[in-house]
Short mmCIF file of C-alpha atoms in Angstrom, two decimals:
data_model
loop_
_atom_site.label_atom_id
_atom_site.label_comp_id
_atom_site.label_asym_id
_atom_site.label_seq_id
_atom_site.Cartn_x
_atom_site.Cartn_y
_atom_site.Cartn_z
CA MET A 1 -46.30 -58.78 -18.01
CA ALA A 2 -45.87 -55.09 -17.35
CA ASN A 3 -42.48 -53.63 -17.97
CA GLN A 4 -40.52 -53.17 -14.77
CA THR A 5 -38.81 -49.82 -14.42
CA SER A 6 -35.27 -50.10 -13.08
CA ALA A 7 -34.47 -48.17 -9.94
CA PRO A 8 -32.64 -44.88 -10.45
CA PRO A 9 -28.90 -45.02 -9.74
CA SER A 10 -27.92 -44.19 -6.19
CA SER A 11 -26.83 -40.61 -5.62
CA GLU A 12 -25.15 -41.50 -2.33
CA PRO A 13 -21.99 -39.38 -2.01
CA SER A 14 -18.64 -41.14 -1.97
CA ALA A 15 -16.61 -41.73 1.18
CA ILE A 16 -14.24 -38.91 0.15
CA ASP A 17 -17.20 -36.58 -0.39
CA ARG A 18 -18.65 -37.42 3.02
CA PHE A 19 -15.34 -37.15 4.90
CA PHE A 20 -14.44 -33.76 3.44
CA ARG A 21 -18.08 -32.57 3.19
CA ILE A 22 -17.48 -31.61 -0.43
CA THR A 23 -21.10 -31.54 -1.62
CA GLU A 24 -22.21 -29.93 1.63
CA ARG A 25 -19.88 -27.00 0.94
CA GLY A 26 -21.15 -26.64 -2.61
CA SER A 27 -18.11 -28.11 -4.32
CA THR A 28 -17.18 -31.16 -6.39
CA ILE A 29 -14.20 -33.49 -6.39
CA GLY A 30 -13.17 -32.06 -9.77
CA ALA A 31 -13.25 -28.51 -8.43
CA GLU A 32 -11.20 -29.56 -5.39
CA VAL A 33 -8.56 -31.20 -7.58
CA ARG A 34 -8.33 -28.14 -9.82
CA GLY A 35 -8.15 -25.81 -6.84
CA GLY A 36 -5.50 -27.93 -5.14
CA LEU A 37 -3.32 -27.95 -8.25
CA VAL A 38 -3.70 -24.18 -8.74
CA THR A 39 -2.60 -23.61 -5.14
CA PHE A 40 0.39 -25.90 -5.68
CA PHE A 41 1.51 -24.10 -8.82
CA ALA A 42 1.05 -20.73 -7.09
CA MET A 43 3.18 -21.94 -4.14
CA SER A 44 5.73 -24.16 -5.88
CA TYR A 45 8.23 -21.32 -6.28
CA ILE A 46 9.17 -21.90 -2.62
CA ILE A 47 10.87 -25.17 -3.62
CA VAL A 48 13.30 -23.12 -5.69
CA LEU A 49 13.42 -19.95 -3.58
CA ASN A 50 13.82 -21.41 -0.09
CA PRO A 51 17.20 -23.05 -0.91
CA LEU A 52 18.44 -19.73 -2.32
CA ILE A 53 17.56 -17.97 0.95
CA ILE A 54 18.50 -20.44 3.68
CA GLY A 55 20.80 -22.67 1.65
CA THR A 56 23.37 -20.07 0.67
CA VAL A 57 24.03 -18.27 3.97
CA GLN A 58 26.80 -19.30 6.35
CA ASP A 59 25.91 -19.77 10.00
CA GLY A 60 27.93 -18.37 12.89
CA THR A 61 30.49 -21.15 12.46
CA GLY A 62 30.99 -20.61 8.73
CA GLN A 63 28.90 -23.57 7.53
CA VAL A 64 26.02 -23.54 5.06
CA LEU A 65 22.90 -25.63 5.57
CA GLY A 66 23.77 -29.17 4.53
CA GLY A 67 27.47 -28.84 5.39
CA GLY A 68 30.52 -27.16 3.92
CA ALA A 69 31.68 -23.58 3.66
CA GLU A 70 29.92 -22.90 0.34
CA ALA A 71 26.59 -23.91 -1.15
CA THR A 72 26.77 -26.63 -3.79
CA PRO A 73 24.16 -28.13 -6.12
CA GLU A 74 24.01 -31.10 -3.74
CA THR A 75 23.35 -29.02 -0.59
CA LEU A 76 20.81 -26.83 -2.40
CA GLY A 77 19.12 -30.00 -3.64
CA MET A 78 18.88 -31.25 -0.06
CA VAL A 79 17.17 -28.02 1.03
CA ALA A 80 14.78 -28.18 -1.93
CA ALA A 81 13.85 -31.79 -1.21
CA ALA A 82 13.28 -31.10 2.49
CA THR A 83 11.24 -27.98 1.63
CA ALA A 84 8.89 -29.93 -0.64
CA PHE A 85 8.68 -32.93 1.71
CA VAL A 86 7.77 -30.96 4.84
CA ALA A 87 5.34 -28.74 2.91
CA GLY A 88 3.64 -31.86 1.57
CA LEU A 89 3.23 -33.45 4.99
CA VAL A 90 1.86 -30.36 6.75
CA THR A 91 -0.47 -29.42 3.88
CA VAL A 92 -1.96 -32.93 3.77
CA SER A 93 -2.37 -32.67 7.55
CA MET A 94 -4.26 -29.38 7.13
CA GLY A 95 -6.64 -31.08 4.72
CA VAL A 96 -7.22 -34.23 6.76
CA PHE A 97 -7.38 -32.81 10.29
CA ALA A 98 -8.77 -29.29 9.72
CA ASN A 99 -10.66 -29.82 6.42
CA TYR A 100 -9.66 -26.39 5.16
CA PRO A 101 -8.30 -25.46 1.69
CA LEU A 102 -5.05 -24.05 3.01
CA GLY A 103 -1.55 -24.80 1.72
CA LEU A 104 1.48 -24.53 3.99
CA ALA A 105 5.21 -24.33 3.31
CA ALA A 106 8.34 -22.57 4.52
CA GLY A 107 7.34 -18.99 5.21
CA LEU A 108 8.88 -16.26 3.09
CA GLY A 109 10.22 -13.49 5.29
CA LEU A 110 10.49 -15.85 8.21
CA ASN A 111 13.15 -17.83 6.36
CA ALA A 112 15.11 -14.64 5.72
CA VAL A 113 14.92 -13.76 9.43
CA VAL A 114 16.24 -17.22 10.30
CA ALA A 115 19.06 -16.97 7.74
CA TYR A 116 20.28 -13.44 8.34
CA SER A 117 19.23 -12.57 11.90
CA ILE A 118 19.58 -15.88 13.74
CA ALA A 119 21.85 -18.39 12.01
CA GLY A 120 24.41 -15.68 11.26
CA LEU A 121 24.92 -14.75 14.91
CA PRO A 122 28.41 -15.61 16.26
CA ASP A 123 28.80 -19.28 17.25
CA VAL A 124 25.19 -20.10 16.30
CA THR A 125 24.80 -23.14 14.05
CA TRP A 126 22.03 -23.93 11.60
CA ALA A 127 20.93 -26.69 13.97
CA ASP A 128 20.62 -24.09 16.77
CA ALA A 129 18.56 -21.78 14.55
CA MET A 130 16.19 -24.59 13.59
CA GLY A 131 15.85 -25.48 17.27
CA LEU A 132 14.50 -21.96 17.89
CA ILE A 133 11.89 -22.58 15.20
CA VAL A 134 10.81 -25.76 17.00
CA ILE A 135 10.51 -23.89 20.31
CA GLU A 136 8.52 -21.07 18.69
CA GLY A 137 6.10 -23.57 17.15
CA LEU A 138 5.64 -25.39 20.45
CA VAL A 139 4.89 -22.11 22.26
CA ILE A 140 2.22 -21.21 19.69
CA LEU A 141 0.78 -24.74 19.94
CA VAL A 142 0.36 -24.27 23.69
CA LEU A 143 -1.47 -20.98 23.01
CA VAL A 144 -3.76 -22.83 20.60
CA LEU A 145 -4.50 -25.74 22.93
CA THR A 146 -5.33 -23.35 25.77
CA GLY A 147 -7.72 -21.51 23.46
CA PHE A 148 -5.80 -18.24 23.66
CA ARG A 149 -4.90 -17.95 19.96
CA GLU A 150 -8.45 -18.68 18.85
CA ALA A 151 -9.85 -16.28 21.44
CA VAL A 152 -7.62 -13.45 20.17
CA PHE A 153 -8.81 -14.15 16.65
CA LYS A 154 -12.47 -14.04 17.66
CA ALA A 155 -11.94 -10.79 19.60
CA VAL A 156 -11.09 -8.93 16.40
CA PRO A 157 -14.04 -6.85 15.11
CA MET A 158 -15.67 -8.26 11.96
CA GLU A 159 -14.92 -5.25 9.75
CA LEU A 160 -11.27 -5.32 10.81
CA LYS A 161 -11.16 -8.96 9.70
CA THR A 162 -12.60 -7.85 6.37
CA ALA A 163 -9.85 -5.22 6.10
CA ILE A 164 -7.26 -7.93 6.76
CA SER A 165 -8.64 -9.92 3.85
CA VAL A 166 -8.68 -6.88 1.54
CA GLY A 167 -5.15 -5.92 2.57
CA ILE A 168 -3.95 -9.43 1.78
CA GLY A 169 -5.58 -9.09 -1.63
CA MET A 170 -3.51 -5.99 -2.35
CA PHE A 171 -0.43 -7.66 -0.90
CA ILE A 172 -0.59 -10.77 -3.05
CA ALA A 173 -1.36 -8.71 -6.17
CA LEU A 174 1.84 -6.76 -5.50
CA VAL A 175 3.70 -10.02 -4.90
CA GLY A 176 2.47 -11.28 -8.26
CA PHE A 177 3.55 -8.13 -10.10
CA VAL A 178 6.97 -8.16 -8.41
CA ASN A 179 7.54 -11.88 -8.97
CA ALA A 180 6.86 -11.43 -12.66
CA GLY A 181 9.11 -8.37 -12.95
CA PHE A 182 6.14 -6.28 -14.09
CA VAL A 183 6.82 -3.98 -11.12
CA VAL A 184 10.35 -3.13 -9.96
CA PRO A 185 11.93 -0.69 -7.48
CA GLY A 186 11.90 2.75 -9.06
CA GLU A 187 14.47 5.53 -9.02
CA GLY A 188 12.89 8.37 -7.10
CA THR A 189 9.74 6.32 -6.48
CA ILE A 190 8.90 3.26 -4.42
CA VAL A 191 7.97 1.13 -7.42
CA ALA A 192 7.86 1.53 -11.18
CA LEU A 193 6.99 -0.50 -14.25
CA GLY A 194 9.60 -3.03 -15.24
CA ASN A 195 10.90 -3.54 -18.76
CA LEU A 196 7.74 -4.56 -20.61
CA GLY A 197 9.63 -5.47 -23.75
CA THR A 198 10.98 -8.81 -22.54
CA TRP A 199 9.87 -12.36 -23.34
CA PRO A 200 9.25 -13.30 -19.66
CA ILE A 201 6.90 -10.31 -19.31
CA LEU A 202 5.07 -11.55 -22.39
CA VAL A 203 4.53 -14.88 -20.59
CA PHE A 204 3.08 -13.00 -17.61
CA VAL A 205 0.82 -10.79 -19.73
CA VAL A 206 -0.47 -13.74 -21.76
CA GLY A 207 -1.21 -15.62 -18.53
CA LEU A 208 -3.04 -12.64 -16.98
CA VAL A 209 -5.07 -11.83 -20.10
CA LEU A 210 -6.02 -15.49 -20.54
CA THR A 211 -7.07 -15.70 -16.88
CA ILE A 212 -9.33 -12.66 -17.27
CA VAL A 213 -10.86 -13.84 -20.55
CA LEU A 214 -11.54 -17.37 -19.26
CA PHE A 215 -12.97 -16.00 -16.00
CA VAL A 216 -15.41 -13.61 -17.63
CA ARG A 217 -16.38 -16.42 -20.01
CA LYS A 218 -17.07 -18.54 -16.90
CA VAL A 219 -14.66 -21.31 -17.95
CA ARG A 220 -14.02 -23.79 -15.16
CA GLY A 221 -10.44 -23.96 -13.93
CA ALA A 222 -9.59 -20.65 -15.61
CA MET A 223 -6.48 -20.04 -13.50
CA LEU A 224 -5.14 -23.57 -13.88
CA VAL A 225 -5.61 -23.43 -17.66
CA ALA A 226 -3.86 -20.06 -17.76
CA ILE A 227 -0.92 -21.29 -15.65
CA LEU A 228 -0.41 -24.36 -17.84
CA THR A 229 -0.74 -22.34 -21.05
CA ALA A 230 1.71 -19.68 -19.87
CA THR A 231 4.12 -22.41 -18.77
CA ALA A 232 3.93 -24.06 -22.21
CA LEU A 233 4.66 -20.69 -23.82
CA ALA A 234 7.63 -20.16 -21.46
CA VAL A 235 9.04 -23.61 -22.30
CA VAL A 236 8.80 -22.91 -26.05
CA LEU A 237 10.45 -19.50 -25.67
CA GLU A 238 13.25 -20.82 -23.48
CA ASN A 239 14.05 -23.75 -25.71
CA THR A 240 14.05 -21.67 -28.88
CA LEU A 241 15.53 -18.35 -27.69
CA HIS A 242 17.58 -19.57 -24.68
CA ILE A 243 16.48 -16.64 -22.52
CA GLY A 244 18.02 -17.88 -19.25
CA VAL A 245 17.66 -16.65 -15.67
CA ARG A 246 17.74 -12.94 -14.85
CA SER A 247 21.11 -11.65 -13.64
CA GLU A 248 23.30 -8.55 -13.94
CA ASP A 249 24.59 -9.88 -17.24
CA ASN A 250 21.12 -11.00 -18.35
CA PRO A 251 18.61 -8.40 -17.09
CA ASN A 252 15.84 -9.60 -19.40
CA GLY A 253 15.83 -13.22 -18.25
CA PHE A 254 13.27 -15.15 -16.22
CA ASN A 255 13.00 -13.91 -12.65
CA LEU A 256 13.86 -17.08 -10.70
CA ASN A 257 13.99 -20.22 -12.81
CA ALA A 258 14.16 -20.63 -16.55
CA PRO A 259 11.76 -23.38 -17.69
CA ALA A 260 14.39 -25.72 -19.08
CA PHE A 261 13.51 -29.42 -19.20
CA ASP A 262 16.10 -31.66 -17.55
CA GLY A 263 14.58 -35.10 -17.13
CA VAL A 264 11.55 -36.10 -15.11
CA VAL A 265 12.54 -37.95 -11.93
CA THR A 266 15.28 -37.39 -9.35
CA VAL A 267 15.99 -39.29 -6.14
CA PRO A 268 15.64 -36.80 -3.25
CA ASP A 269 18.19 -36.53 -0.44
CA LEU A 270 16.28 -36.01 2.83
CA GLY A 271 19.38 -35.93 5.01
CA LEU A 272 18.44 -32.57 6.56
CA LEU A 273 15.46 -34.02 8.41
CA GLY A 274 16.05 -34.08 12.16
CA GLN A 275 19.15 -31.86 12.02
CA PHE A 276 18.18 -29.44 14.81
CA SER A 277 19.38 -28.63 18.31
CA LEU A 278 16.52 -27.72 20.62
CA LEU A 279 18.51 -25.81 23.23
CA GLY A 280 21.78 -25.18 21.43
CA SER A 281 21.08 -21.47 20.95
CA PHE A 282 20.91 -20.91 24.72
CA GLU A 283 24.51 -22.13 24.99
CA ASN A 284 25.84 -19.70 22.39
CA ILE A 285 23.90 -16.44 22.80
CA ALA A 286 22.36 -14.53 25.70
CA ALA A 287 19.06 -15.90 26.99
CA VAL A 288 17.33 -12.50 26.61
CA THR A 289 18.37 -12.41 22.94
CA VAL A 290 16.94 -15.90 22.44
CA VAL A 291 13.64 -14.84 24.02
CA LEU A 292 13.39 -11.73 21.82
CA LEU A 293 14.14 -13.76 18.69
CA ILE A 294 11.49 -16.34 19.58
CA PHE A 295 8.99 -13.55 20.30
CA SER A 296 9.56 -11.83 16.95
CA LEU A 297 9.14 -15.13 15.08
CA MET A 298 6.06 -15.98 17.12
CA ILE A 299 4.28 -12.67 16.47
CA ALA A 300 4.72 -13.02 12.72
CA ASP A 301 3.53 -16.66 12.76
CA PHE A 302 0.74 -15.95 15.24
CA PHE A 303 -1.02 -13.28 13.18
CA ASP A 304 0.01 -14.13 9.60
CA THR A 305 -2.02 -17.33 9.69
CA MET A 306 -5.01 -15.57 11.25
CA GLY A 307 -5.08 -13.13 8.36
CA THR A 308 -4.54 -15.82 5.76
CA MET A 309 -7.28 -18.15 6.97
CA VAL A 310 -9.72 -15.20 7.01
CA ALA A 311 -8.74 -14.31 3.45
CA VAL A 312 -9.19 -17.91 2.28
CA GLY A 313 -12.50 -18.27 4.11
CA ALA A 314 -13.83 -14.98 2.78
CA GLU A 315 -12.91 -15.88 -0.80
CA GLY A 316 -14.65 -19.27 -0.44
CA LYS A 317 -17.61 -17.94 1.57
CA LEU A 318 -16.70 -20.28 4.42
CA LEU A 319 -16.85 -17.76 7.28
CA ASP A 320 -19.67 -17.50 9.80
CA ALA A 321 -21.51 -14.30 10.71
CA GLU A 322 -18.63 -13.17 12.95
CA GLY A 323 -16.03 -13.80 10.26
CA ASN A 324 -14.69 -17.02 11.77
CA PRO A 325 -13.81 -20.07 9.64
CA PRO A 326 -15.07 -23.56 10.55
CA ARG A 327 -12.84 -25.54 12.92
CA SER A 328 -10.55 -22.56 13.50
CA ARG A 329 -8.81 -24.23 16.45
CA ALA A 330 -7.89 -27.25 14.31
CA ILE A 331 -6.56 -24.94 11.59
CA LEU A 332 -4.41 -23.05 14.08
CA ALA A 333 -3.19 -26.26 15.72
CA VAL A 334 -2.02 -27.72 12.41
CA ASP A 335 -0.35 -24.42 11.55
CA SER A 336 1.50 -24.46 14.89
CA LEU A 337 2.67 -28.03 14.31
CA ALA A 338 3.77 -26.95 10.82
CA ALA A 339 6.17 -24.47 12.42
CA VAL A 340 7.57 -27.30 14.54
CA ALA A 341 7.86 -29.52 11.47
CA GLY A 342 9.74 -26.78 9.64
CA GLY A 343 12.33 -26.66 12.38
CA VAL A 344 12.61 -30.44 12.59
CA GLY A 345 12.97 -30.63 8.81
CA SER A 346 15.55 -27.80 8.62
CA THR A 347 13.39 -25.79 6.21
CA SER A 348 12.50 -22.84 8.51
CA SER A 349 9.05 -22.25 9.99
CA ASN A 350 6.23 -23.58 7.82
CA THR A 351 3.11 -21.46 7.77
CA ALA A 352 -0.12 -20.91 5.85
CA TYR A 353 0.27 -19.45 2.36
CA VAL A 354 -1.93 -16.65 1.13
CA GLU A 355 -1.51 -18.17 -2.35
CA SER A 356 -4.16 -20.65 -1.18
CA THR A 357 -6.69 -18.03 -2.22
CA THR A 358 -5.85 -18.84 -5.84
CA GLY A 359 -7.08 -22.40 -5.30
CA VAL A 360 -10.23 -21.18 -3.58
CA GLY A 361 -10.75 -18.77 -6.45
CA SER A 362 -10.65 -21.83 -8.73
CA GLY A 363 -13.36 -23.64 -6.76
CA ALA A 364 -11.66 -25.29 -3.76
CA ARG A 365 -13.81 -25.31 -0.63
CA THR A 366 -12.56 -28.22 1.50
CA GLY A 367 -9.50 -29.94 2.85
CA PHE A 368 -9.46 -32.32 -0.10
CA ALA A 369 -7.88 -29.51 -2.12
CA SER A 370 -5.14 -29.29 0.53
CA VAL A 371 -4.57 -33.04 0.21
CA VAL A 372 -4.13 -32.57 -3.54
CA THR A 373 -1.70 -29.69 -2.95
CA GLY A 374 0.21 -31.69 -0.35
CA VAL A 375 0.49 -34.77 -2.55
CA ALA A 376 1.79 -32.55 -5.35
CA PHE A 377 4.50 -31.25 -3.00
CA LEU A 378 5.43 -34.81 -2.02
CA LEU A 379 5.65 -35.81 -5.68
CA ALA A 380 7.78 -32.72 -6.27
CA THR A 381 10.52 -34.25 -4.13
CA PHE A 382 10.89 -36.76 -6.96
CA LEU A 383 9.67 -34.63 -9.87
CA SER A 384 11.64 -31.45 -9.23
CA PRO A 385 12.63 -31.10 -12.93
CA VAL A 386 8.93 -30.97 -13.85
CA VAL A 387 8.15 -28.42 -11.11
CA ALA A 388 11.02 -26.27 -12.36
CA LEU A 389 9.20 -25.91 -15.67
CA VAL A 390 6.73 -23.45 -14.06
CA PRO A 391 8.44 -20.04 -13.88
CA TYR A 392 7.37 -17.17 -11.66
CA GLU A 393 5.94 -15.41 -14.69
CA ALA A 394 3.47 -18.23 -15.36
CA ALA A 395 2.16 -18.50 -11.77
CA ALA A 396 2.10 -14.77 -10.95
CA PRO A 397 -1.08 -13.95 -12.96
CA ALA A 398 -3.12 -16.10 -10.56
CA LEU A 399 -1.88 -14.01 -7.62
CA VAL A 400 -2.74 -10.74 -9.35
CA PHE A 401 -6.21 -11.91 -10.34
CA VAL A 402 -7.06 -13.23 -6.88
CA GLY A 403 -6.04 -9.81 -5.57
CA TYR A 404 -8.94 -8.43 -7.59
CA LEU A 405 -11.33 -11.06 -6.22
CA MET A 406 -10.37 -10.23 -2.63
CA MET A 407 -10.55 -6.47 -3.13
CA ALA A 408 -14.29 -6.82 -3.79
CA GLN A 409 -14.79 -7.35 -0.05
CA VAL A 410 -13.83 -3.72 0.61
CA ALA A 411 -17.52 -2.84 0.19
CA GLY A 412 -18.20 -4.58 3.52
CA ILE A 413 -16.36 -1.90 5.51
CA SER A 414 -18.27 1.11 6.91
CA TRP A 415 -16.06 3.84 5.46
CA ARG A 416 -18.10 6.65 7.02
CA ASN A 417 -17.46 5.26 10.51
CA VAL A 418 -13.98 6.59 11.32
CA GLU A 419 -13.69 4.32 14.36
CA ILE A 420 -13.33 1.32 12.06
CA ALA A 421 -12.46 3.01 8.74
CA ILE A 422 -9.10 4.40 9.86
CA PRO A 423 -7.84 1.10 11.37
CA ALA A 424 -9.16 -0.71 8.30
CA PHE A 425 -7.37 1.71 5.98
CA LEU A 426 -4.07 1.30 7.81
CA THR A 427 -4.44 -2.48 7.80
CA ILE A 428 -5.05 -2.49 4.05
CA VAL A 429 -2.25 -0.14 2.97
CA VAL A 430 0.48 -1.16 5.40
CA MET A 431 0.46 -4.80 4.21
CA PRO A 432 1.62 -4.14 0.63
CA PHE A 433 3.80 -1.16 1.58
CA THR A 434 5.76 -3.17 4.16
CA TYR A 435 5.47 -6.50 2.33
CA SER A 436 4.21 -8.01 5.57
CA ILE A 437 0.78 -9.30 6.61
CA ALA A 438 1.69 -9.14 10.30
CA ASP A 439 2.77 -5.48 10.06
CA GLY A 440 -0.56 -4.52 8.51
CA ILE A 441 -2.53 -6.35 11.19
CA GLY A 442 -0.44 -4.70 13.90
CA ALA A 443 -0.98 -1.21 12.50
CA GLY A 444 -4.74 -1.78 12.37
CA PHE A 445 -4.93 -3.21 15.89
CA ILE A 446 -2.95 -0.37 17.46
CA ALA A 447 -4.93 2.29 15.56
CA PHE A 448 -8.21 0.69 16.69
CA VAL A 449 -7.18 0.86 20.37
CA ILE A 450 -5.87 4.44 20.08
CA ILE A 451 -9.09 5.70 18.48
CA LYS A 452 -11.30 4.03 21.08
CA LEU A 453 -9.16 5.58 23.82
CA ALA A 454 -9.35 9.01 22.19
CA LEU A 455 -13.15 8.77 22.11
CA GLY A 456 -13.40 7.54 25.70
CA LYS A 457 -14.83 4.19 24.61
CA VAL A 458 -12.48 2.01 26.63
CA ARG A 459 -15.19 -0.53 27.38
CA GLN A 460 -15.50 -1.30 23.66
CA ILE A 461 -11.93 -2.58 23.57
CA HIS A 462 -11.86 -6.34 24.09
CA PRO A 463 -9.22 -7.33 26.72
CA LEU A 464 -7.52 -9.57 24.15
CA MET A 465 -7.28 -6.64 21.73
CA TRP A 466 -5.35 -4.83 24.45
CA ILE A 467 -2.98 -7.77 24.79
CA ALA A 468 -2.53 -8.17 21.04
CA SER A 469 -1.93 -4.45 20.52
CA LEU A 470 0.66 -4.29 23.30
CA ALA A 471 2.37 -7.34 21.84
CA PHE A 472 2.53 -5.61 18.45
CA LEU A 473 3.86 -2.46 20.09
CA LEU A 474 6.70 -4.50 21.54
CA TYR A 475 7.17 -6.23 18.18
CA PHE A 476 7.53 -2.91 16.35
CA THR A 477 9.99 -1.56 18.93
CA LEU A 478 12.18 -4.68 19.20
CA GLY A 479 14.96 -3.05 17.18
CA PRO A 480 15.39 -0.01 19.47
CA ILE A 481 15.05 -2.25 22.55
CA GLN A 482 17.81 -4.56 21.32
CA GLU A 483 20.02 -1.57 20.53
CA ALA A 484 19.39 -0.08 23.98
CA LEU A 485 20.33 -3.38 25.62
CA GLY A 486 23.40 -3.73 23.43
CA LEU A 487 22.16 -7.01 21.93
#
């Protein structure tokens, strides 16, 4: 009898692969897991930082978030748990419903606005401030569902979208250098080199050098390996030299959290969830002030995510010929609901994180990476001691290196065409100089409209670019307007 040859094993993709279209986008489950974890480690600082921003400031009635006149380890723990929990839910939602490798969490900058410009107003409570966040998110959701937010995004010229991505690359590189203490405010200059002779800087340098070496050697998961290695080095240094956290008395310490090991599991207190008052702010401050506050929050949320999803899509080669990501309306809808969730969860507005580009740089291409990131955030509500092991200095090299990857796109801008080159230039440089993605986008939009007007090319200005530029003009002049109105 002739030998029978067995049939080759089936190469049918798994259910997860089919749902997230992993193979279709040129990725693998392993690459998605690595990318998701890299994004989490690059974002996890928010679990520590958000409580220090919104958890330590008294509201207009003299109460801190979580109750009491002063922040305590218990109230800060509540803010940290809520921050991780809400970030986990909305990031998983981004992966499942939008299938995009985008992590979301409480927005830096936005949380400071909520803490110092809203909650601190006379008679305003933290619940009132979080209610404003809910309203702002609902307004943006309406703009998404009506197609307006997506239409504005698609009205932006392709090369201006490229400039947004490049500007974000410079921005996150600066964020990485600052987070690590490699760059500090300078006397007589804007920035200067920090003290390079400290142990935390050594952790950063080792992480950055290892990232570069592994990348040029084409080692898979280069950034994740570098983060874990730098973290291990930081743990060894802290437990042998007792470096501590940076302060006035300890200027050479770790920038935010010293990687000290204190157990593995904690039981989270999620008592802040649902502690918001939807209309309470209207009872305590003038309605026009409420409207201006909502508008300023909305502009930042509205355009920050647009820039971030372009940057992520460009890094992962997920954009179409016009520079639009797949399922952009779903991405924007989830982002809008994330803002609502941030208010409901008392963590401030949750928004897309540009640190997601680190995960994409490590191979992530689909929403499965976001699910991994989100699950890591949910686990962090229980494993906060483990998360605290990763200091700024160990995660910052990934931000700096992705800045390089995103800067490569600058070649796609027609620098000899001043009609696009000048707006692109302003977009790129204003982002890092102002530490704001929205400010850079606004500068580019307004410059684009002004140049077209100066050249008599009014018909080349999309109506939605007019609307967006006027909105930014109002956004930039809110301060003088409020002063003129005595608000």
